[in-house]
Tab-separated table of C-alpha atoms in Angstrom:
chain	number	residue	atom	x	y	z
T	120	UNK	CA	-29.090	53.764	-30.413
T	121	UNK	CA	-29.965	51.189	-27.757
T	122	UNK	CA	-33.436	50.245	-26.565
T	123	UNK	CA	-32.636	51.967	-23.270
T	124	UNK	CA	-31.879	55.323	-24.862
T	125	UNK	CA	-34.944	54.951	-27.086
T	126	UNK	CA	-37.043	55.266	-23.927
T	127	UNK	CA	-35.499	58.631	-23.050
T	128	UNK	CA	-37.112	61.845	-24.154
T	129	UNK	CA	-34.801	63.846	-26.425
T	130	UNK	CA	-34.536	66.571	-23.800
T	131	UNK	CA	-31.968	69.300	-24.418
T	132	UNK	CA	-28.730	68.876	-22.493
T	133	UNK	CA	-25.111	69.970	-22.408
T	134	UNK	CA	-22.111	67.655	-22.153
T	135	UNK	CA	-18.475	68.761	-22.134
T	136	UNK	CA	-18.848	71.806	-24.331
T	137	UNK	CA	-21.558	70.522	-26.682
T	138	UNK	CA	-25.314	71.092	-26.647
T	139	UNK	CA	-27.134	67.899	-27.565
T	140	UNK	CA	-30.043	65.792	-26.268
T	141	UNK	CA	-30.393	62.906	-23.843
T	142	UNK	CA	-30.574	60.251	-26.527
T	143	UNK	CA	-27.280	61.326	-28.032
T	144	UNK	CA	-25.204	62.292	-24.969
T	145	UNK	CA	-22.617	59.673	-23.936
T	146	UNK	CA	-19.951	59.424	-21.233
T	147	UNK	CA	-17.121	56.935	-20.752
T	148	UNK	CA	-17.697	53.872	-18.588
T	149	UNK	CA	-14.480	54.905	-16.829
T	150	UNK	CA	-15.899	58.238	-15.748
T	151	UNK	CA	-15.372	58.480	-11.999
T	152	UNK	CA	-18.964	59.622	-11.597
T	153	UNK	CA	-20.035	56.221	-12.932
T	154	UNK	CA	-17.379	54.179	-11.119
T	155	UNK	CA	-17.292	55.958	-7.746
T	156	UNK	CA	-20.107	58.514	-7.687
T	157	UNK	CA	-17.188	60.962	-7.558
T	158	UNK	CA	-18.983	64.187	-8.363
T	159	UNK	CA	-21.425	66.860	-7.250
T	160	UNK	CA	-24.666	68.263	-8.582
T	161	UNK	CA	-27.193	71.084	-8.281
T	162	UNK	CA	-30.852	71.404	-9.257
T	163	UNK	CA	-31.876	74.949	-10.172
T	164	UNK	CA	-35.604	75.766	-10.332
T	165	UNK	CA	-36.644	78.102	-13.120
T	166	UNK	CA	-39.927	80.013	-12.808
T	167	UNK	CA	-41.370	81.723	-15.877
T	168	UNK	CA	-38.010	81.353	-17.574
T	169	UNK	CA	-35.963	82.888	-14.719
T	170	UNK	CA	-33.537	80.871	-12.552
T	171	UNK	CA	-34.512	81.126	-8.868
T	172	UNK	CA	-31.784	81.976	-6.321
T	173	UNK	CA	-29.168	81.149	-8.917
T	174	UNK	CA	-26.266	82.783	-7.077
T	175	UNK	CA	-27.028	80.690	-3.988
T	176	UNK	CA	-27.024	77.513	-6.057
T	177	UNK	CA	-23.654	78.366	-7.582
T	178	UNK	CA	-22.240	79.184	-4.149
T	179	UNK	CA	-23.286	75.768	-2.841
T	180	UNK	CA	-21.840	74.143	-5.966
T	181	UNK	CA	-18.500	75.783	-5.150
T	182	UNK	CA	-18.681	74.558	-1.538
T	183	UNK	CA	-19.379	70.988	-2.635
T	184	UNK	CA	-16.584	71.049	-5.210
T	185	UNK	CA	-14.124	72.364	-2.631
T	186	UNK	CA	-14.991	69.502	-0.260
T	187	UNK	CA	-14.125	67.042	-3.057
T	188	UNK	CA	-10.898	68.916	-3.908
T	189	UNK	CA	-12.235	69.987	-7.276
T	190	UNK	CA	-12.244	73.362	-8.979
T	191	UNK	CA	-15.263	74.872	-10.656
T	192	UNK	CA	-14.651	74.380	-14.400
T	193	UNK	CA	-16.769	77.380	-15.388
T	194	UNK	CA	-17.163	81.008	-14.361
T	195	UNK	CA	-20.438	82.300	-12.945
T	196	UNK	CA	-21.306	84.171	-16.147
T	197	UNK	CA	-20.671	81.070	-18.233
T	198	UNK	CA	-22.948	78.995	-15.973
T	199	UNK	CA	-25.709	81.561	-16.317
T	200	UNK	CA	-25.344	81.623	-20.099
T	201	UNK	CA	-25.429	77.811	-20.208
T	202	UNK	CA	-28.572	77.639	-18.050
T	203	UNK	CA	-30.330	80.335	-20.064
T	204	UNK	CA	-29.525	78.538	-23.311
T	205	UNK	CA	-30.892	75.230	-21.944
T	206	UNK	CA	-34.022	76.965	-20.683
T	207	UNK	CA	-34.610	78.372	-24.157
T	208	UNK	CA	-33.919	74.998	-25.752
T	209	UNK	CA	-36.415	73.230	-23.504
T	210	UNK	CA	-39.056	75.867	-24.240
T	211	UNK	CA	-38.629	75.228	-27.949
T	212	UNK	CA	-38.725	71.474	-27.328
T	213	UNK	CA	-41.992	71.869	-25.394
T	214	UNK	CA	-43.450	74.334	-27.890
T	215	UNK	CA	-43.993	77.073	-25.296
T	216	UNK	CA	-42.690	80.553	-24.689
T	217	UNK	CA	-39.787	80.813	-22.237
T	218	UNK	CA	-41.804	83.095	-19.950
T	219	UNK	CA	-44.587	80.499	-19.745
T	220	UNK	CA	-42.503	77.558	-18.520
T	221	UNK	CA	-41.405	76.290	-15.106
T	222	UNK	CA	-38.308	74.146	-15.449
T	223	UNK	CA	-35.592	72.360	-13.516
T	224	UNK	CA	-31.999	72.595	-14.695
T	225	UNK	CA	-29.843	69.758	-13.393
T	226	UNK	CA	-26.092	70.424	-13.229
T	227	UNK	CA	-23.526	67.696	-12.571
T	228	UNK	CA	-19.742	67.801	-12.429
T	229	UNK	CA	-17.695	64.623	-12.001
T	230	UNK	CA	-13.949	64.346	-11.586
T	231	UNK	CA	-13.640	62.944	-15.101
T	232	UNK	CA	-12.294	59.871	-16.859
T	233	UNK	CA	-9.397	57.843	-15.455
T	234	UNK	CA	-8.428	54.257	-14.789
T	235	UNK	CA	-10.082	52.927	-11.682
T	236	UNK	CA	-8.147	53.858	-8.549
T	237	UNK	CA	-9.411	55.187	-5.230
T	238	UNK	CA	-6.602	57.754	-5.186
T	239	UNK	CA	-7.656	61.049	-6.743
T	240	UNK	CA	-6.048	61.384	-10.191
T	241	UNK	CA	-4.273	64.547	-11.297
T	242	UNK	CA	-4.564	66.401	-14.596
T	243	UNK	CA	-7.997	64.964	-15.404
T	244	UNK	CA	-10.600	67.035	-17.198
T	245	UNK	CA	-13.911	67.109	-15.315
T	246	UNK	CA	-17.088	65.864	-16.952
T	247	UNK	CA	-19.683	68.651	-17.058
T	248	UNK	CA	-23.316	67.777	-17.727
T	249	UNK	CA	-26.499	69.836	-17.557
T	250	UNK	CA	-30.108	69.036	-18.417
T	251	UNK	CA	-33.324	71.052	-18.678
T	252	UNK	CA	-36.705	69.489	-17.980
T	253	UNK	CA	-40.220	70.411	-16.980
T	254	UNK	CA	-40.906	71.133	-13.310
T	255	UNK	CA	-44.162	69.656	-12.073
T	256	UNK	CA	-45.681	71.672	-9.219
T	257	UNK	CA	-48.016	70.235	-6.595
T	258	UNK	CA	-51.647	71.163	-7.099
T	259	UNK	CA	-53.657	73.312	-4.651
T	260	UNK	CA	-55.767	70.223	-3.895
T	261	UNK	CA	-52.685	68.175	-2.959
T	262	UNK	CA	-51.384	70.973	-0.769
T	263	UNK	CA	-54.755	71.350	0.968
T	264	UNK	CA	-54.743	67.641	1.854
T	265	UNK	CA	-51.138	67.618	3.053
T	266	UNK	CA	-48.637	64.785	2.870
T	267	UNK	CA	-47.559	61.682	4.757
T	268	UNK	CA	-44.024	60.914	5.944
T	269	UNK	CA	-42.324	58.063	7.791
T	270	UNK	CA	-39.279	58.077	10.071
T	271	UNK	CA	-35.990	56.186	10.041
T	272	UNK	CA	-32.496	56.313	11.480
T	273	UNK	CA	-30.071	58.310	9.346
T	274	UNK	CA	-27.688	55.623	8.119
T	275	UNK	CA	-25.881	57.792	5.557
T	276	UNK	CA	-22.313	59.143	5.664
T	277	UNK	CA	-21.270	62.104	7.803
T	278	UNK	CA	-20.593	64.510	4.944
T	279	UNK	CA	-24.218	65.206	4.172
T	280	UNK	CA	-23.351	68.875	3.569
T	281	UNK	CA	-21.748	67.855	0.253
T	282	UNK	CA	-24.295	67.658	-2.559
T	283	UNK	CA	-22.636	64.526	-3.874
T	284	UNK	CA	-23.791	62.240	-6.652
T	285	UNK	CA	-23.090	59.331	-4.260
T	286	UNK	CA	-26.765	59.071	-3.347
T	287	UNK	CA	-27.456	55.385	-2.692
T	288	UNK	CA	-28.106	56.108	0.998
T	289	UNK	CA	-30.727	58.694	0.122
T	290	UNK	CA	-32.172	56.376	-2.533
T	291	UNK	CA	-32.699	53.637	0.047
T	292	UNK	CA	-34.130	56.105	2.555
T	293	UNK	CA	-36.562	57.543	0.020
T	294	UNK	CA	-37.639	54.050	-1.032
T	295	UNK	CA	-38.624	53.326	2.573
T	296	UNK	CA	-41.275	56.048	2.340
T	297	UNK	CA	-42.292	55.109	-1.210
T	298	UNK	CA	-42.939	51.543	-0.029
T	299	UNK	CA	-45.478	52.949	2.436
T	300	UNK	CA	-47.114	55.426	0.083
T	301	UNK	CA	-45.483	58.408	1.804
T	302	UNK	CA	-43.712	61.367	0.263
T	303	UNK	CA	-40.550	61.423	2.400
T	304	UNK	CA	-38.495	59.718	5.099
T	305	UNK	CA	-37.694	61.985	8.051
T	306	UNK	CA	-34.367	60.861	9.509
T	307	UNK	CA	-32.743	60.996	12.933
T	308	UNK	CA	-29.104	60.600	13.911
T	309	UNK	CA	-28.472	59.658	17.551
T	310	UNK	CA	-32.030	60.648	18.384
T	311	UNK	CA	-31.767	64.103	16.806
T	312	UNK	CA	-33.452	65.331	13.625
T	313	UNK	CA	-31.142	65.541	10.630
T	314	UNK	CA	-33.156	65.872	7.406
T	315	UNK	CA	-35.298	63.868	5.015
T	316	UNK	CA	-34.039	61.703	2.157
T	317	UNK	CA	-34.258	64.545	-0.377
T	318	UNK	CA	-35.621	67.480	1.634
T	319	UNK	CA	-34.937	69.661	4.621
T	320	UNK	CA	-37.350	69.345	7.557
T	321	UNK	CA	-38.824	72.172	9.620
T	322	UNK	CA	-40.554	71.798	12.984
T	323	UNK	CA	-43.225	74.284	14.057
T	324	UNK	CA	-44.135	74.539	17.737
T	325	UNK	CA	-45.983	77.373	19.472
T	326	UNK	CA	-45.597	79.558	16.388
T	327	UNK	CA	-41.804	79.124	16.084
T	328	UNK	CA	-40.000	77.467	13.153
T	329	UNK	CA	-36.971	75.337	14.044
T	330	UNK	CA	-34.545	73.484	11.814
T	331	UNK	CA	-31.349	71.463	12.087
T	332	UNK	CA	-28.067	73.399	12.354
T	333	UNK	CA	-25.886	74.115	9.358
T	334	UNK	CA	-23.220	71.454	9.743
T	335	UNK	CA	-21.817	68.325	8.117
T	336	UNK	CA	-24.871	66.205	9.052
T	337	UNK	CA	-27.320	68.144	6.877
T	338	UNK	CA	-27.310	69.387	3.305
T	339	UNK	CA	-27.981	73.082	3.663
T	340	UNK	CA	-30.843	73.514	1.236
T	341	UNK	CA	-31.040	76.734	-0.749
T	342	UNK	CA	-34.317	77.236	1.052
T	343	UNK	CA	-32.495	77.487	4.415
T	344	UNK	CA	-31.731	81.146	3.924
T	345	UNK	CA	-35.011	81.729	2.117
T	346	UNK	CA	-37.157	80.263	4.906
T	347	UNK	CA	-35.274	82.330	7.480
T	348	UNK	CA	-36.012	85.398	5.347
T	349	UNK	CA	-39.686	84.441	4.911
T	350	UNK	CA	-40.059	83.917	8.662
T	351	UNK	CA	-38.544	87.328	9.333
T	352	UNK	CA	-40.874	88.993	6.833
T	353	UNK	CA	-43.903	87.206	8.339
T	354	UNK	CA	-42.898	87.944	11.947
T	355	UNK	CA	-42.414	84.239	12.709
T	356	UNK	CA	-39.633	83.294	15.182
T	357	UNK	CA	-36.907	81.146	13.590
T	358	UNK	CA	-34.002	79.169	15.014
T	359	UNK	CA	-31.532	76.435	14.080
T	360	UNK	CA	-30.686	73.913	16.805
T	361	UNK	CA	-30.539	70.237	17.643
T	362	UNK	CA	-34.127	68.949	17.731
T	363	UNK	CA	-34.854	65.716	19.646
T	364	UNK	CA	-37.103	63.106	18.086
T	365	UNK	CA	-39.846	63.601	20.688
T	366	UNK	CA	-40.118	67.280	19.714
T	367	UNK	CA	-40.593	66.326	16.093
T	368	UNK	CA	-43.321	63.848	17.018
T	369	UNK	CA	-45.038	66.524	19.148
T	370	UNK	CA	-44.842	69.285	16.509
T	371	UNK	CA	-47.814	71.530	15.779
T	372	UNK	CA	-46.731	71.538	12.129
T	373	UNK	CA	-44.044	69.757	10.149
T	374	UNK	CA	-42.766	71.154	6.849
T	375	UNK	CA	-40.561	69.915	4.022
T	376	UNK	CA	-38.557	72.127	1.690
T	377	UNK	CA	-36.595	71.467	-1.491
T	378	UNK	CA	-36.243	72.799	-5.026
T	379	UNK	CA	-39.028	70.550	-6.326
T	380	UNK	CA	-41.281	70.679	-3.246
T	381	UNK	CA	-40.874	74.383	-2.457
T	382	UNK	CA	-42.584	74.121	0.972
T	383	UNK	CA	-44.947	71.232	1.748
T	384	UNK	CA	-47.074	70.487	4.848
T	385	UNK	CA	-46.702	67.085	6.511
T	386	UNK	CA	-49.987	66.002	8.107
T	387	UNK	CA	-49.120	62.448	9.208
T	388	UNK	CA	-45.870	60.947	10.494
T	389	UNK	CA	-45.636	57.165	10.842
T	390	UNK	CA	-49.399	57.063	10.447
T	391	UNK	CA	-50.049	59.492	13.318
T	392	UNK	CA	-51.437	63.008	12.799
T	393	UNK	CA	-49.093	65.970	12.982
T	394	UNK	CA	-50.850	68.622	15.073
T	395	UNK	CA	-54.508	68.590	14.068
T	396	UNK	CA	-53.744	66.563	10.947
T	397	UNK	CA	-54.201	69.494	8.557
T	398	UNK	CA	-51.873	72.063	6.952
T	399	UNK	CA	-51.339	74.808	9.517
T	400	UNK	CA	-51.157	78.607	9.614
T	401	UNK	CA	-47.346	78.829	9.602
T	402	UNK	CA	-47.234	76.710	6.456
T	403	UNK	CA	-49.806	78.993	4.839
T	404	UNK	CA	-47.764	82.094	5.677
T	405	UNK	CA	-44.482	80.664	4.450
T	406	UNK	CA	-45.941	79.190	1.277
T	407	UNK	CA	-47.557	82.534	0.431
T	408	UNK	CA	-44.230	84.266	1.056
T	409	UNK	CA	-42.461	81.744	-1.147
T	410	UNK	CA	-44.784	82.550	-4.047
T	411	UNK	CA	-44.059	86.240	-3.609
T	412	UNK	CA	-40.310	85.535	-3.565
T	413	UNK	CA	-40.644	83.699	-6.891
T	414	UNK	CA	-42.234	86.781	-8.430
T	415	UNK	CA	-39.307	88.910	-7.215
T	416	UNK	CA	-36.642	86.628	-8.708
């Protein structure tokens, strides 16, 4: 065991048919996920031991795989059984009951092991990896204060709808906000809102929630459909459209959504207040609805 793996927690994971832990799991240096970032992934939140919007996550996994000309190596029932087993394994690792834990299950599928060549190889077995870990939720105090974001041009590729493991563009974008003590980088392509480095972005103006269209320039977060549903239940108008930068800067509220963030209020953007500089009423409604949706899962 190397010094590097010694630093890893022995978290429960799955690799190519075997359940093991992070210190023991190994992949070939010729795996195309390592060489090319040739793979896709999903992050499934688990609340009180129950996967949240699991079918939607698997549907997006299928869409991403299809874009990369890959087949799903497992059936839906097998994925659910795998996730449930990892959730149980992490609960035992943490010494808690399954129903008392909030977890994240990371799923990754790469094209597999082959000699390095840009051309897609045939008859290669995919590498399938999954990991369970604790999910840290933001505290009520953090949510009451709100969060800071910065802006940048979206310099990533034009297949953002694929949840690809080729994430160096998003890594660089996220680091831009980290360097300034902010939580996210809100990005614009040709003057129009796309998304943040690792989140979707929602603009609230005059009581209406607007987001970027579902297309190849944005990763359609699992919360896309959920936020539309929460808006409908709360009587809040909702639309998807191209949103110019000046509308984002003039928003009454700005929200982020992702598996790990759920819904977060942005109170400053590039050092300037968003709206009145405090979490707003639409955020409060949608966050409350999100908590109710978790209880229904």
